[in-house]
Coordinates of C-alpha atoms in Angstrom, one line a residue:
Chain A
M1 CA 0.0 0.0 0.0
H2 CA 1.1 3.6 -0.5
R3 CA -0.5 7.0 0.0
S4 CA -1.4 8.9 -3.1
P5 CA -3.1 12.3 -3.4
Y6 CA -6.3 10.3 -3.8
G7 CA -6.0 8.4 -0.6
I8 CA -4.5 5.0 0.1
V9 CA -4.5 2.7 -2.9
K10 CA -3.1 -0.7 -3.5
N11 CA 0.2 -1.0 -5.2
G12 CA -0.2 -3.4 -8.1
Q13 CA 3.5 -4.2 -8.2
K14 CA 3.6 -5.2 -4.6
H15 CA 0.5 -7.3 -5.0
K16 CA 2.1 -9.0 -7.9
K17 CA 5.0 -10.0 -5.7
L18 CA 2.8 -11.1 -2.8
R19 CA 0.1 -12.9 -4.7
G20 CA 1.5 -13.5 -8.2
V21 CA -1.3 -11.6 -9.9
H22 CA -2.4 -8.1 -10.5
D23 CA -5.7 -7.2 -9.0
Q24 CA -5.7 -3.8 -10.7
N25 CA -5.8 -3.1 -14.3
F26 CA -4.5 0.4 -14.1
A27 CA -1.5 2.0 -12.5
F28 CA -2.9 5.2 -11.1
M29 CA -6.1 7.2 -10.8
V30 CA -7.0 10.7 -11.9
M31 CA -10.2 12.5 -11.3
A32 CA -11.9 15.6 -12.7
P33 CA -12.2 17.8 -9.5
I34 CA -16.0 18.0 -9.7
E35 CA -16.1 14.2 -9.2
K36 CA -14.6 14.8 -5.7
F37 CA -17.5 17.1 -4.9
H38 CA -20.0 14.5 -6.1
K39 CA -18.3 11.5 -4.5
Y40 CA -16.8 12.8 -1.3
Y41 CA -17.2 16.4 -0.4
R42 CA -20.8 17.4 -1.1
G43 CA -22.8 14.6 -2.8
I44 CA -24.9 14.8 -5.9
R45 CA -27.7 16.9 -4.4
E46 CA -25.5 19.5 -2.8
T47 CA -23.2 19.8 -5.8
S48 CA -26.3 20.4 -7.9
M49 CA -27.2 23.3 -5.6
D50 CA -23.7 24.6 -5.7
L51 CA -23.7 24.7 -9.5
R52 CA -26.5 27.2 -9.3
R53 CA -26.0 29.0 -5.9
N54 CA -22.2 28.9 -5.5
K55 CA -21.0 28.5 -9.0
A56 CA -18.0 30.9 -8.8
A57 CA -16.8 29.3 -5.6
L58 CA -17.2 25.8 -7.0
K59 CA -15.3 26.7 -10.0
E60 CA -12.6 28.3 -7.9
A61 CA -12.4 25.1 -5.8
C62 CA -12.2 22.9 -8.8
D63 CA -9.3 25.0 -10.2
A64 CA -7.5 24.8 -6.9
I65 CA -7.8 21.0 -6.7
H66 CA -6.7 20.8 -10.3
E67 CA -3.6 22.9 -9.8
T68 CA -2.5 21.8 -6.3
Q69 CA -3.4 18.1 -6.4
M70 CA -4.2 16.7 -9.8
M71 CA -1.6 18.3 -12.0
P72 CA 1.4 17.7 -9.6
A73 CA 0.3 14.1 -9.2
M74 CA -0.1 13.7 -12.9
R75 CA 3.4 15.0 -13.6
G76 CA 4.8 12.6 -11.1
R77 CA 2.9 9.6 -12.5
L78 CA 4.1 10.3 -16.0
Q79 CA 7.5 9.1 -14.9
M80 CA 6.4 5.7 -13.5
D81 CA 6.7 2.3 -15.2
S82 CA 3.2 1.2 -15.7
S83 CA 3.9 -1.3 -18.5
A84 CA 2.4 -4.2 -16.5
Y85 CA -1.1 -2.8 -16.6
L86 CA -3.9 -2.8 -19.0
A87 CA -4.0 1.0 -18.8
D88 CA -1.7 3.6 -17.3
S89 CA -4.5 5.6 -15.6
F90 CA -8.1 5.2 -14.6
T91 CA -10.9 7.7 -14.1
G92 CA -14.5 7.0 -13.1
L93 CA -17.2 9.2 -14.7
L94 CA -20.2 9.7 -12.5
A95 CA -20.8 13.4 -12.2
H96 CA -21.2 13.7 -16.0
A97 CA -24.5 11.8 -15.7
T98 CA -26.0 14.8 -13.9
L99 CA -24.5 17.7 -15.8
S100 CA -26.0 19.6 -18.7
T101 CA -23.7 20.0 -21.7
K102 CA -23.0 23.6 -20.6
Q103 CA -22.0 22.5 -17.2
W104 CA -19.9 19.7 -18.6
E105 CA -18.0 22.2 -20.8
E106 CA -17.4 24.4 -17.8
F107 CA -16.8 22.0 -14.9
Y108 CA -15.7 18.7 -16.3
W109 CA -14.2 18.6 -19.8
P110 CA -11.5 21.3 -19.4
Y111 CA -9.9 19.3 -16.6
L112 CA -10.3 15.8 -18.0
E113 CA -9.1 17.0 -21.4
E114 CA -5.9 18.3 -19.9
Y115 CA -5.2 15.0 -18.2
I116 CA -5.9 12.9 -21.3
D117 CA -3.9 15.3 -23.5
M118 CA -0.9 14.9 -21.1
L119 CA -1.3 11.1 -21.2
E120 CA -1.5 11.0 -25.0
E121 CA 1.6 13.3 -25.4
N122 CA 3.5 10.8 -23.2
N123 CA 2.1 7.7 -25.1
M124 CA 0.1 6.7 -22.0
S125 CA -3.5 5.5 -21.8
M126 CA -6.6 5.9 -19.7
L127 CA -9.3 3.5 -18.7
L128 CA -12.6 5.4 -18.2
Y129 CA -15.4 3.8 -16.2
C130 CA -18.5 5.4 -17.7
E131 CA -21.5 5.1 -15.4
D132 CA -24.9 5.8 -16.9
Q133 CA -24.4 7.0 -20.5
V134 CA -21.5 8.8 -22.2
M135 CA -23.0 9.0 -25.7
R136 CA -23.9 12.7 -25.5
F137 CA -20.3 13.6 -24.8
A138 CA -18.8 11.2 -27.3
E139 CA -17.6 14.0 -29.7
Y140 CA -15.2 15.3 -27.0
F141 CA -13.2 12.0 -27.1
Q142 CA -13.0 11.7 -30.9
K143 CA -9.7 13.5 -31.3
Y144 CA -7.5 11.0 -29.4
K145 CA -5.4 8.4 -31.3
K146 CA -6.2 4.7 -31.0
G147 CA -4.6 3.1 -28.0
T148 CA -5.2 6.1 -25.7
L149 CA -8.7 5.5 -24.4
T150 CA -10.6 2.4 -23.2
M151 CA -14.2 3.0 -22.0
I152 CA -16.1 0.7 -19.8
I153 CA -19.7 1.2 -20.9
E154 CA -22.8 0.8 -18.8
L155 CA -26.0 1.9 -20.5
D156 CA -25.0 3.1 -24.0
D157 CA -25.8 1.3 -27.1
M158 CA -22.4 -0.2 -27.9
A159 CA -23.0 -0.3 -31.7
E160 CA -24.0 3.3 -31.9
L161 CA -21.2 4.4 -29.6
R162 CA -18.7 2.4 -31.8
K163 CA -19.9 4.5 -34.8
K164 CA -19.1 7.7 -32.9
L165 CA -15.9 6.5 -31.3
P166 CA -14.0 4.3 -33.7
N167 CA -10.8 5.5 -32.0
V168 CA -11.8 4.2 -28.5
C169 CA -11.5 0.6 -27.2
L170 CA -15.0 -0.2 -25.8
C171 CA -15.5 -2.6 -22.9
G172 CA -18.9 -4.0 -22.2
G173 CA -21.9 -5.2 -24.1
M174 CA -23.0 -8.3 -22.2
T175 CA -26.1 -7.2 -20.4
S176 CA -26.8 -8.3 -16.9
E177 CA -30.4 -8.5 -18.0
L178 CA -29.5 -11.3 -20.4
L179 CA -27.1 -13.0 -18.0
S180 CA -29.8 -13.1 -15.3
N181 CA -32.9 -13.8 -17.4
G182 CA -31.7 -15.1 -20.8
T183 CA -30.8 -18.6 -21.9
P184 CA -27.2 -19.8 -22.5
E185 CA -27.9 -19.7 -26.3
Q186 CA -29.2 -16.1 -26.1
C187 CA -26.1 -15.1 -24.1
V188 CA -23.7 -16.7 -26.6
D189 CA -25.7 -15.1 -29.5
R190 CA -25.1 -11.8 -27.8
V191 CA -21.4 -12.4 -27.7
K192 CA -21.4 -13.3 -31.4
Y193 CA -23.4 -10.2 -32.3
L194 CA -21.0 -8.0 -30.3
A195 CA -17.9 -9.6 -31.9
D196 CA -19.3 -9.1 -35.4
T197 CA -20.5 -5.5 -34.7
L198 CA -17.7 -4.2 -32.6
G199 CA -14.8 -6.3 -33.7
D200 CA -11.3 -5.1 -33.1
G201 CA -11.1 -2.6 -30.2
W202 CA -13.6 -4.2 -28.0
I203 CA -13.4 -6.1 -24.7
L204 CA -16.2 -8.4 -23.7
S205 CA -17.6 -7.5 -20.3
Q206 CA -20.9 -7.2 -18.6
D207 CA -22.7 -3.8 -18.7
K208 CA -23.3 -3.4 -15.0
M209 CA -21.3 -4.6 -12.0
V210 CA -22.6 -8.1 -11.3
S211 CA -23.0 -7.7 -7.6
F212 CA -26.1 -9.7 -6.6
P213 CA -26.9 -13.4 -6.8
N214 CA -29.6 -12.9 -9.4
D215 CA -27.5 -10.8 -11.7
C216 CA -26.2 -13.8 -13.5
R217 CA -27.2 -17.5 -13.9
R218 CA -24.4 -20.0 -13.5
E219 CA -25.2 -21.8 -16.8
N220 CA -25.2 -18.5 -18.7
L221 CA -21.8 -17.5 -17.4
L222 CA -20.4 -21.0 -18.2
A223 CA -21.8 -20.9 -21.7
V224 CA -20.3 -17.5 -22.4
S225 CA -16.9 -18.5 -20.9
E226 CA -16.8 -21.7 -23.0
Y227 CA -17.6 -19.8 -26.1
V228 CA -15.0 -17.2 -25.4
Q229 CA -12.4 -19.9 -24.5
N230 CA -12.8 -21.5 -27.9
F231 CA -13.3 -18.3 -29.9
R232 CA -10.9 -17.6 -32.8
W233 CA -11.1 -14.7 -35.2
Chain B
M1 CA -50.1 43.3 -7.5
I2 CA -48.3 39.9 -8.0
D3 CA -46.7 39.5 -11.4
L4 CA -47.6 35.8 -12.0
A5 CA -46.0 35.7 -15.5
K6 CA -42.7 36.9 -13.9
L7 CA -43.0 34.2 -11.2
E8 CA -43.7 31.5 -13.8
E9 CA -40.7 32.6 -15.8
A10 CA -38.5 32.8 -12.7
M11 CA -39.4 29.2 -11.9
G12 CA -38.7 28.0 -15.4
E13 CA -35.4 29.8 -15.6
L14 CA -34.5 28.6 -12.1
D15 CA -34.1 32.2 -10.9
E16 CA -34.3 31.6 -7.2
E17 CA -33.8 35.2 -6.1
T18 CA -36.8 36.5 -8.2
M19 CA -39.0 33.5 -7.3
V20 CA -38.4 34.0 -3.5
E21 CA -38.9 37.7 -3.8
I22 CA -42.3 37.3 -5.5
L23 CA -43.5 34.6 -3.1
N24 CA -42.5 36.7 -0.1
Q25 CA -44.5 39.5 -1.6
V26 CA -47.5 37.2 -1.9
M27 CA -47.3 36.4 1.8
A28 CA -46.6 40.1 2.8
E29 CA -49.9 41.0 1.0
G30 CA -51.9 38.5 3.1
G31 CA -51.6 35.3 1.0
A32 CA -54.8 35.7 -1.0
D33 CA -52.8 35.0 -4.2
A34 CA -51.0 32.0 -2.8
Q35 CA -52.9 29.4 -4.9
A36 CA -52.4 31.4 -8.0
A37 CA -48.7 31.8 -7.2
M38 CA -48.5 28.0 -6.7
D39 CA -50.1 27.4 -10.0
A40 CA -47.6 29.8 -11.6
C41 CA -44.7 27.8 -10.1
Q42 CA -46.2 24.6 -11.4
R43 CA -46.4 26.1 -14.9
G44 CA -42.8 27.1 -14.5
M45 CA -42.0 23.5 -13.6
D46 CA -43.6 22.5 -16.9
Q47 CA -41.1 24.8 -18.6
V48 CA -38.3 23.1 -16.7
G49 CA -39.6 19.8 -18.1
T50 CA -39.6 21.2 -21.6
Y51 CA -36.0 22.5 -21.2
F52 CA -35.1 19.0 -19.9
E53 CA -36.6 17.4 -23.0
Q54 CA -34.7 19.8 -25.2
A55 CA -31.5 18.9 -23.3
E56 CA -31.0 22.5 -22.2
Y57 CA -31.4 21.3 -18.6
Y58 CA -30.1 18.0 -17.2
V59 CA -30.4 16.0 -13.9
S60 CA -28.6 18.6 -11.7
D61 CA -31.1 21.2 -12.9
L62 CA -34.0 19.0 -12.1
I63 CA -32.6 18.5 -8.6
Y64 CA -32.3 22.2 -8.2
A65 CA -35.9 22.8 -9.6
G66 CA -37.2 20.3 -7.0
E67 CA -35.5 22.3 -4.3
L68 CA -37.1 25.5 -5.5
M69 CA -40.5 23.9 -5.6
T70 CA -40.1 22.7 -2.0
Q71 CA -39.0 26.2 -1.0
A72 CA -42.1 27.7 -2.8
V73 CA -44.4 25.3 -0.9
D74 CA -42.6 26.2 2.4
I75 CA -43.1 29.9 1.8
L76 CA -46.8 29.6 0.8
K77 CA -47.9 26.8 3.0
D78 CA -49.8 28.8 5.7
A79 CA -51.8 30.6 3.0
L80 CA -52.4 27.4 1.1
I81 CA -53.7 25.6 4.1
T82 CA -56.2 28.3 5.0
G83 CA -57.0 29.4 1.5
E84 CA -59.6 28.1 -1.0
G85 CA -57.1 25.6 -2.4
G86 CA -57.0 24.2 -5.9
E87 CA -58.6 21.1 -7.3
T88 CA -58.5 17.7 -5.6
K89 CA -55.2 16.1 -6.1
T90 CA -54.6 12.5 -7.3
Q91 CA -52.9 10.6 -4.5
M92 CA -50.2 8.1 -5.4
I93 CA -47.4 6.0 -3.9
L94 CA -43.8 6.4 -4.7
C95 CA -40.8 4.6 -3.1
M96 CA -37.4 3.0 -3.5
V97 CA -38.1 -0.7 -3.4
A98 CA -36.6 -3.2 -0.9
G99 CA -32.8 -3.3 -0.9
D100 CA -32.3 0.0 -2.7
L101 CA -31.3 3.2 -1.0
H102 CA -30.4 5.4 -4.0
D103 CA -33.1 8.0 -3.8
I104 CA -31.9 11.0 -5.8
G105 CA -33.8 10.0 -8.9
K106 CA -36.9 9.2 -6.8
N107 CA -36.7 12.7 -5.2
I108 CA -36.5 14.3 -8.6
V109 CA -39.6 12.3 -9.7
R110 CA -41.4 13.3 -6.6
A111 CA -40.8 17.0 -7.1
M112 CA -41.9 16.8 -10.7
L113 CA -45.0 14.8 -9.8
E114 CA -46.0 17.2 -7.0
A115 CA -45.4 20.1 -9.4
S116 CA -47.8 18.4 -11.7
G117 CA -50.5 18.3 -9.0
F118 CA -50.1 14.8 -7.5
D119 CA -50.3 14.2 -3.8
V120 CA -47.3 11.9 -3.5
I121 CA -47.1 9.4 -0.6
D122 CA -43.4 8.9 -0.4
L123 CA -42.6 5.7 1.4
G124 CA -38.9 6.4 1.3
I125 CA -36.0 4.0 0.7
D126 CA -35.6 0.3 1.1
T127 CA -39.4 -0.1 1.3
P128 CA -40.6 -3.6 2.3
V129 CA -43.2 -5.2 0.0
E130 CA -45.7 -5.4 2.8
A131 CA -45.5 -1.7 3.5
I132 CA -46.4 -0.9 -0.1
V133 CA -49.3 -3.4 -0.2
N134 CA -50.6 -2.1 3.1
K135 CA -50.4 1.5 2.0
V136 CA -52.4 0.6 -1.2
K137 CA -55.0 -1.1 1.0
E138 CA -55.2 1.8 3.4
T139 CA -55.3 4.7 0.9
G140 CA -56.9 3.1 -2.1
V141 CA -54.5 4.8 -4.5
K142 CA -54.6 4.0 -8.1
I143 CA -51.0 4.6 -9.0
V144 CA -47.8 3.0 -7.6
A145 CA -44.4 4.1 -8.8
L146 CA -41.5 1.9 -7.9
S147 CA -38.0 3.2 -8.2
G148 CA -34.6 1.4 -8.2
V149 CA -31.0 1.9 -9.2
L150 CA -29.5 -1.4 -8.4
T151 CA -30.1 -4.5 -10.5
L152 CA -31.6 -6.2 -7.4
A153 CA -34.4 -3.7 -7.5
I154 CA -35.9 -5.7 -10.4
D155 CA -36.4 -8.6 -8.0
S156 CA -38.0 -6.4 -5.4
M157 CA -40.2 -4.7 -8.1
K158 CA -41.4 -8.1 -9.2
A159 CA -42.0 -9.2 -5.6
T160 CA -44.1 -6.1 -5.1
V161 CA -46.3 -6.6 -8.2
D162 CA -46.7 -10.3 -7.2
A163 CA -47.8 -9.3 -3.7
L164 CA -50.3 -6.8 -5.1
K165 CA -51.7 -9.6 -7.2
E166 CA -51.9 -12.0 -4.2
A167 CA -53.7 -9.3 -2.2
G168 CA -56.2 -8.9 -5.0
L169 CA -55.1 -5.3 -5.6
R170 CA -53.4 -5.6 -8.9
D171 CA -56.4 -4.7 -11.0
Q172 CA -57.1 -1.5 -9.1
V173 CA -53.6 0.0 -9.5
K174 CA -51.3 1.0 -12.3
V175 CA -47.7 0.2 -11.6
I176 CA -44.8 2.1 -13.1
I177 CA -41.2 1.1 -12.6
G178 CA -38.3 3.6 -13.0
G179 CA -34.6 3.9 -12.6
A180 CA -31.3 3.0 -14.3
P181 CA -31.8 -0.8 -14.7
V182 CA -35.3 -0.8 -16.1
N183 CA -36.3 -1.3 -19.7
E184 CA -39.2 -2.8 -21.7
N185 CA -38.1 -6.3 -21.1
Y186 CA -37.8 -5.8 -17.4
C187 CA -41.2 -4.2 -17.4
K188 CA -42.6 -7.4 -18.8
I189 CA -40.7 -9.6 -16.3
V190 CA -41.8 -7.5 -13.4
G191 CA -45.4 -7.3 -14.6
A192 CA -45.6 -3.5 -14.4
D193 CA -47.8 -1.4 -16.6
A194 CA -45.1 1.0 -17.7
W195 CA -41.5 1.9 -17.3
A196 CA -39.4 5.1 -17.4
T197 CA -35.9 6.3 -17.1
N198 CA -36.6 9.9 -16.4
A199 CA -39.1 12.0 -14.5
Q200 CA -40.8 13.5 -17.5
I201 CA -42.0 10.1 -18.8
T202 CA -43.1 9.1 -15.3
V203 CA -45.2 12.2 -15.0
R204 CA -46.7 11.7 -18.5
Y205 CA -47.9 8.2 -17.6
C206 CA -49.2 9.2 -14.2
K207 CA -51.1 12.1 -15.7
E208 CA -52.6 9.8 -18.4
W209 CA -53.7 7.3 -15.7
S210 CA -55.1 10.0 -13.4
E211 CA -57.2 11.5 -16.2
A212 CA -58.5 8.2 -17.5

């Protein structure tokens, strides 16, 4: 374990030594400052109030977090060896799901853009966990070269998103609805459809975190696993 | 003289300062215009809904709009209680189903429903199936709105609909499910009458049902 500007996080390298495996697929976390207000400081409701009642103060606070915490941390992280990970960095998008486009452009994108720009300039990558939908902001991510961004998708239509973001590796597509209520055949058909539709630049994953016993039937998971095990392009 | 058009516009534009100023003026003048002011706020909320459909506003704006409506009711409540009042409201039940505590979406829906004239019985979060069934029996409501964010909410929604059937109440109520995991297929699995992923759609269904 080590302390980062974002709190105590597990060190993947140490885990690898201790347990022989990585339990993280990214080397370090970054976060648009407003996410901190959503997740930790104020909550979704109060941040929504602040966006109207204390907009200037909120913006000032976001700028301060960006300059004093995020950017120094980013500069430090750019030097680290993260070659053992799927992605160099990780960010979780939650606040975007509540923001209007205008608010996104003022409170979210300028910060995130700066982080991704820095990563791309250094040939590094970012894994983005996109809660809810990210489609309405897809155009902002179109400028990045292939290999920079991987998005874990929850509610977006993967095929439509692929059309808008041919440059981004998409992760998801297997619905928990199908895993929990479909048949093994239906689940395998879904994998075939996803492979045909999304092809290269796609990672098979469930759409939501499978957290509860009824989120997935054993036989469905086995059928998908077997198909994937034997899958060849 | 109360400028109701200005009040309606202030609500629609989420201009808190102007809205509060006009509502305080209503009360300073004795509260006779309280119901008219409330109606103006509700029309303003309709404009908020339109802005949401046009993607001008998003979820955080709806949360803020809900806060403004609550504030408006707070300011006017004494005059509304003693005044003539408006037309009879349709009573309905709204809650987070068993196992689910994520109530931000529910609270937005509640604010929008109340702004549309519904008397919402909010049973809160993590609501046991029996509590919903008992409240339907007790009140005789015709609409039940079940909200959930987690995937486990689907099971609780289904359990609720099944319990309403068992209690012989299913035919007297319309059930709408809402929240991140719901879709048309889940609506069928649950046995609900409708599904929604935003407040506007929920309000539209509830209005249709209350007017039928």
